[in-house]
Coordinates of C-alpha atoms in Angstrom, one line a residue:
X1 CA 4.7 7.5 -44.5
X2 CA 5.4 4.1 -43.5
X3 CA 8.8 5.0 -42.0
X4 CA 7.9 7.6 -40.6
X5 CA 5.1 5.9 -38.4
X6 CA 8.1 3.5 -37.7
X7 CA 10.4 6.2 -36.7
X8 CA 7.7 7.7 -34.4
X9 CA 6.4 4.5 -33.0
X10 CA 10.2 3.0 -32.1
X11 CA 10.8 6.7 -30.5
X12 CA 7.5 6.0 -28.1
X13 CA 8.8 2.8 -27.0
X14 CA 12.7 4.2 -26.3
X15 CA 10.5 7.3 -24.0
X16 CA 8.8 4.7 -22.4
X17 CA 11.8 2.6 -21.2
X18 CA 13.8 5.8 -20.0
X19 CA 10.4 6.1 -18.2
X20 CA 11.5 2.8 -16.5
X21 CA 14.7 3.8 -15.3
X22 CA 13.6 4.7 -12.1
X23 CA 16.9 5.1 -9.9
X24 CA 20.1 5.8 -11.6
X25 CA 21.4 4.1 -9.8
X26 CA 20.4 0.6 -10.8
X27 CA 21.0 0.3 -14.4
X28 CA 18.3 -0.9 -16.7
X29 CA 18.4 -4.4 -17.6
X30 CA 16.3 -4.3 -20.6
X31 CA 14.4 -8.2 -21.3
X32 CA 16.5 -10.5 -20.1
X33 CA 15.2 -13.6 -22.0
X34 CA 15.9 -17.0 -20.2
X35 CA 14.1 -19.9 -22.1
X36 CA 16.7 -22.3 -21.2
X37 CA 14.1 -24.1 -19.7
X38 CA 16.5 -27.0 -18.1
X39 CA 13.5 -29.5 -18.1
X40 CA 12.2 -30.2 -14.6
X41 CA 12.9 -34.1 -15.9
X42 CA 13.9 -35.6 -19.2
X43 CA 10.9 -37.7 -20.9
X44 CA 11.4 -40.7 -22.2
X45 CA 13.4 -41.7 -25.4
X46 CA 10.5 -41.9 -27.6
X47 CA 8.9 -38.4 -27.2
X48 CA 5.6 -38.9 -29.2
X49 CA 4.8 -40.9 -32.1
X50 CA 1.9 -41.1 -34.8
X51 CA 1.0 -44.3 -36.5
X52 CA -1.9 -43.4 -39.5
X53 CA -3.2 -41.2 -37.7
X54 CA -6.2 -38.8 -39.3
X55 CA -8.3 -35.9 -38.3
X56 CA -11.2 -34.7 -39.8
X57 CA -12.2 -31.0 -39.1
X58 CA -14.9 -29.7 -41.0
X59 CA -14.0 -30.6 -44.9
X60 CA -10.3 -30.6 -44.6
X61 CA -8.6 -33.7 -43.4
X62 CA -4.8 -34.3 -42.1
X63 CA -3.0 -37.4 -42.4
X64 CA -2.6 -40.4 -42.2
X65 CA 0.3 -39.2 -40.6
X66 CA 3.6 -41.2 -39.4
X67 CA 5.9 -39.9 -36.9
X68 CA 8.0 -40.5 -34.4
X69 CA 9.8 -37.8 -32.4
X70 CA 13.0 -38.9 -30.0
X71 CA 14.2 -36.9 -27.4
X72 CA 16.1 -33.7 -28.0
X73 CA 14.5 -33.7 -31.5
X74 CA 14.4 -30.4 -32.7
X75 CA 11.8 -30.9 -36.1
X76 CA 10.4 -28.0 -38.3
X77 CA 6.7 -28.0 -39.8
X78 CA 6.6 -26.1 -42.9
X79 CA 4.0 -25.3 -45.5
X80 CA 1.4 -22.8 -46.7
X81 CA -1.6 -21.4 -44.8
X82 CA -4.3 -23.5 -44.1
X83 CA -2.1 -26.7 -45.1
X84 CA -2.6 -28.7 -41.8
X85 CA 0.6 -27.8 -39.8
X86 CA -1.3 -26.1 -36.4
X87 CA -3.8 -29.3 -36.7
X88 CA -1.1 -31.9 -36.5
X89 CA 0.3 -29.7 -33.8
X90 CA -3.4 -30.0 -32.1
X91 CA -2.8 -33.8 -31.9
X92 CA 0.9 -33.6 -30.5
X93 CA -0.7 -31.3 -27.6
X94 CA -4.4 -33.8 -27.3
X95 CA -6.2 -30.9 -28.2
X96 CA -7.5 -32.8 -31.2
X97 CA -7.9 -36.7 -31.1
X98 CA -7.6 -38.9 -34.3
X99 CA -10.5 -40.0 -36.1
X100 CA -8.3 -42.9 -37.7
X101 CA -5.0 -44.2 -36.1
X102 CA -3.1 -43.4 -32.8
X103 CA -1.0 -40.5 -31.4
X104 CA 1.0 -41.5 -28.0
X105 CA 3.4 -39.1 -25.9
X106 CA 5.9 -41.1 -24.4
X107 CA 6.8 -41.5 -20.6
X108 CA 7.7 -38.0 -18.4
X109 CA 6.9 -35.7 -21.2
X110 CA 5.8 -32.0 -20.3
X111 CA 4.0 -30.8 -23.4
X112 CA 4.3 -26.5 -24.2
X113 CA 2.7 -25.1 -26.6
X114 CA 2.5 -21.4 -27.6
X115 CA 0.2 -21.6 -30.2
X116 CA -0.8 -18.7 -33.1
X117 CA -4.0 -16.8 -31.6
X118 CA -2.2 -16.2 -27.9
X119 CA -5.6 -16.4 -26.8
X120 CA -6.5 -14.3 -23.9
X121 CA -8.5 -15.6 -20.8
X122 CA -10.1 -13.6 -18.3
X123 CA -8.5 -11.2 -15.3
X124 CA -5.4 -9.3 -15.0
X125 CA -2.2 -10.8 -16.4
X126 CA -1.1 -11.7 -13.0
X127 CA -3.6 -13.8 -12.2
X128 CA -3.6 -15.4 -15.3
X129 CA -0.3 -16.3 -15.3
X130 CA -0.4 -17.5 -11.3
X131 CA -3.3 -20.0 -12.6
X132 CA -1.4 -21.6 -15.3
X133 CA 1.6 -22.0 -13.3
X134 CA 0.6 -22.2 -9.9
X135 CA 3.3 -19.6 -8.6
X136 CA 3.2 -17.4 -5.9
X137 CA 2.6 -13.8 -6.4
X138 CA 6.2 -12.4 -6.1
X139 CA 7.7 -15.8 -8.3
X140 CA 5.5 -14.9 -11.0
X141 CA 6.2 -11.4 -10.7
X142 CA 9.9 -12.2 -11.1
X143 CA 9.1 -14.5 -13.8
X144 CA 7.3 -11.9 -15.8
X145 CA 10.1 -9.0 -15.1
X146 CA 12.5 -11.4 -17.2
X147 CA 10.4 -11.0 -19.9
X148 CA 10.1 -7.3 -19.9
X149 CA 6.7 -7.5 -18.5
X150 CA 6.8 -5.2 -15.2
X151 CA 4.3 -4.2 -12.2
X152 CA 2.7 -1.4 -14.9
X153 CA 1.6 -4.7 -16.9
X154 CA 0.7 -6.8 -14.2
X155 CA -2.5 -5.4 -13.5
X156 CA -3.9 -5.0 -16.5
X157 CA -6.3 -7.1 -18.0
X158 CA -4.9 -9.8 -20.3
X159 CA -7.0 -8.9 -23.0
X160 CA -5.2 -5.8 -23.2
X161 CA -2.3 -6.4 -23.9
X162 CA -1.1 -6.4 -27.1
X163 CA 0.1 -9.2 -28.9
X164 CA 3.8 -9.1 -28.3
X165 CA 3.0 -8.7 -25.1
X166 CA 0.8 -11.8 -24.9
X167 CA 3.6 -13.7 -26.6
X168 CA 5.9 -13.0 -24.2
X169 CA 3.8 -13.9 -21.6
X170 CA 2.9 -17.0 -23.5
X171 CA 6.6 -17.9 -23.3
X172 CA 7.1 -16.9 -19.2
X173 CA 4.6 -19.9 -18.8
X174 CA 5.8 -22.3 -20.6
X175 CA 9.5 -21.4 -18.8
X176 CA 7.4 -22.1 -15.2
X177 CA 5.9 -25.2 -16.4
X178 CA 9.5 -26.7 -17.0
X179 CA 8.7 -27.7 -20.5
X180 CA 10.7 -30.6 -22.2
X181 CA 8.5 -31.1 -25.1
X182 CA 7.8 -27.5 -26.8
X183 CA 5.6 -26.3 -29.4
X184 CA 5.7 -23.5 -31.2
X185 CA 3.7 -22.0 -33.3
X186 CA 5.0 -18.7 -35.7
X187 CA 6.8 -17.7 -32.3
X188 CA 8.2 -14.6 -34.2
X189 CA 4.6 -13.2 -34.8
X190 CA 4.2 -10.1 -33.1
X191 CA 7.8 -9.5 -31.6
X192 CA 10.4 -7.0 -32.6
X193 CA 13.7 -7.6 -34.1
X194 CA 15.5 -7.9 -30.7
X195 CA 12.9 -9.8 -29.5
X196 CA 13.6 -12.4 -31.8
X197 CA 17.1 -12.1 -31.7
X198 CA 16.8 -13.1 -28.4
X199 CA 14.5 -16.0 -28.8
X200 CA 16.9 -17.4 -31.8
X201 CA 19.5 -17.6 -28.9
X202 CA 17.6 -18.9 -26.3
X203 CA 15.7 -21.5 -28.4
X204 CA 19.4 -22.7 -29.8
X205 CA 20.5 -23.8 -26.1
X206 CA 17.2 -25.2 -25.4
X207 CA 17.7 -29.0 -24.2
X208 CA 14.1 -30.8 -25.0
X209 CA 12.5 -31.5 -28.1
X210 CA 11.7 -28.8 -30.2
X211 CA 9.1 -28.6 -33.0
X212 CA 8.6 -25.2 -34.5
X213 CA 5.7 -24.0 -37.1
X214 CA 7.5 -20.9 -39.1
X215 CA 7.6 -19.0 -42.5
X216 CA 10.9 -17.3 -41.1
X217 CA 13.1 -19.1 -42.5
X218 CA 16.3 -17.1 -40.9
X219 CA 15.1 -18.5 -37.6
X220 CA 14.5 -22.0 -38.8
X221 CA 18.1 -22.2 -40.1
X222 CA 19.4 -20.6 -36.9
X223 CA 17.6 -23.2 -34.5
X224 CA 20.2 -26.2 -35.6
X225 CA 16.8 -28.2 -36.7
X226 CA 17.4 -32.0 -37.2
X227 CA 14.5 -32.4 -39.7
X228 CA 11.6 -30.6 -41.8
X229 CA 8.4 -31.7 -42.8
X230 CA 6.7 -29.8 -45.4
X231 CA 2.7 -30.1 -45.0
X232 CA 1.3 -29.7 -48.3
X233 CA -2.9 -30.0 -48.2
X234 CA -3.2 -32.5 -45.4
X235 CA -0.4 -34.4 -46.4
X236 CA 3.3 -34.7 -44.2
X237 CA 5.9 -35.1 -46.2
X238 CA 10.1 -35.2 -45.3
X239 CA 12.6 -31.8 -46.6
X240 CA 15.6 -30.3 -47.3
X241 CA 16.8 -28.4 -44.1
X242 CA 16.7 -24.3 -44.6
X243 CA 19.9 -23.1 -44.6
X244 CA 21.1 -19.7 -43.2
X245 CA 21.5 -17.0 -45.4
X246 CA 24.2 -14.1 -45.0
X247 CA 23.2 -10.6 -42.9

């Protein structure tokens, strides 16, 4: 049954791109993913960096936490649900401030960060996405047609969409924002296999500093990290690298 509603589902979405086609005479392009975001400018040397630091949020507690993230880092947070990883993401973006220690960003750094909820705002995707960025309406109409969101999505309200589709918009903005220190947060959620496949590439030519929250562990050991941290109950620890398995 399972494969069957795959079957029928994956035949839906082939109809709908022939629906797309339009002309035959321009070919279609399919999602031409570009998250080589070429920083607008390079930060400084010493991208972020946590001395002690601790947060408190409700019973559970993170930390005390030392880090230091260099430029072109590309770092993994690993662990099990719940463990602490999207909170000491929280304090790389300033969404959450220590209750014990520091947390700096370093000089020029332009923080993205896609996190796990792709929370929705309010209006149509269009506007949304002109708000965050501060586009005009036909560069953020371009923007979006690179990641297979066209003038049928546009108008619709954001809250609509589903979640691949939020995902992929989550990842237009943070190309427009000319990202060099990038967040991520279970990227792969929600996307189909090409999908990733195209992220994996466009994610190993990225030239920032990289930290990435996944279980996938095929797209960690694709992504060239430098280092993993394994968050384990609040607590930040250094690990082995993932490496790539075969197929």
């Amino acid at each position: 049954k399972e494969r069957a509603t795959a079957e029928a589902t994956k035949a839906k979405a082939i109809e709908r791109r022939l629906e797309r086609l339009g002309d035959p005479g321009k070919p279609w392009e399919g999602w031409d993913l570009r998250l080589s975001l070429q920083p607008g400018r390079r930060s400084g040397e010493v991208v972020a960096s946590l001395a002690g630091a601790v947060v408190h949020r409700g019973r559970f507690r993170l930390g005390p936490v030392d880090l230091e993230l260099r430029w072109r880092d590309r770092l993994a947070l690993t662990g099990a649900n719940g463990a602490g990883k999207s909170t000491l993401l929280g304090l790389l973006t300033g969404q959450l401030r220590p209750t014990a220690g520091t947390v700096r960003l370093g000089s020029g750094v332009v923080v993205g960060h896609l996190g796990q909820d792709r929370t929705s705002g309010e209006g149509t995707l269009l506007e949304a996405v002109r708000e965050r960025t501060e586009l005009s309406v036909e560069e953020a109409r371009s923007l979006l047609a690179k990641f297979d969101l066209g003038p049928e999505h546009l108008a619709r309200a954001e809250a609509d969409l589903s979640p691949g589709e939020r995902s992929r918009a989550g990842l237009a903005v943070l190309v427009a924002k000319g990202t060099n220190l990038l967040l991520l947060d279970e990227p792969t959620n929600h996307l189909d296999l090409d999908a990733i496949e195209e992220l994996e590439g466009a994610l190993a030519g990225y030239d920032g500093t990289l930290v990435v929250v996944s279980h996938d562990r095929r797209l960690l050991a694709n992504l060239r990290l430098g280092r993993r941290l394994e968050v384990v109950d609040g607590r930040v620890a250094e690990a082995p690298l993932p490496v790539a398995t075969p197929g």
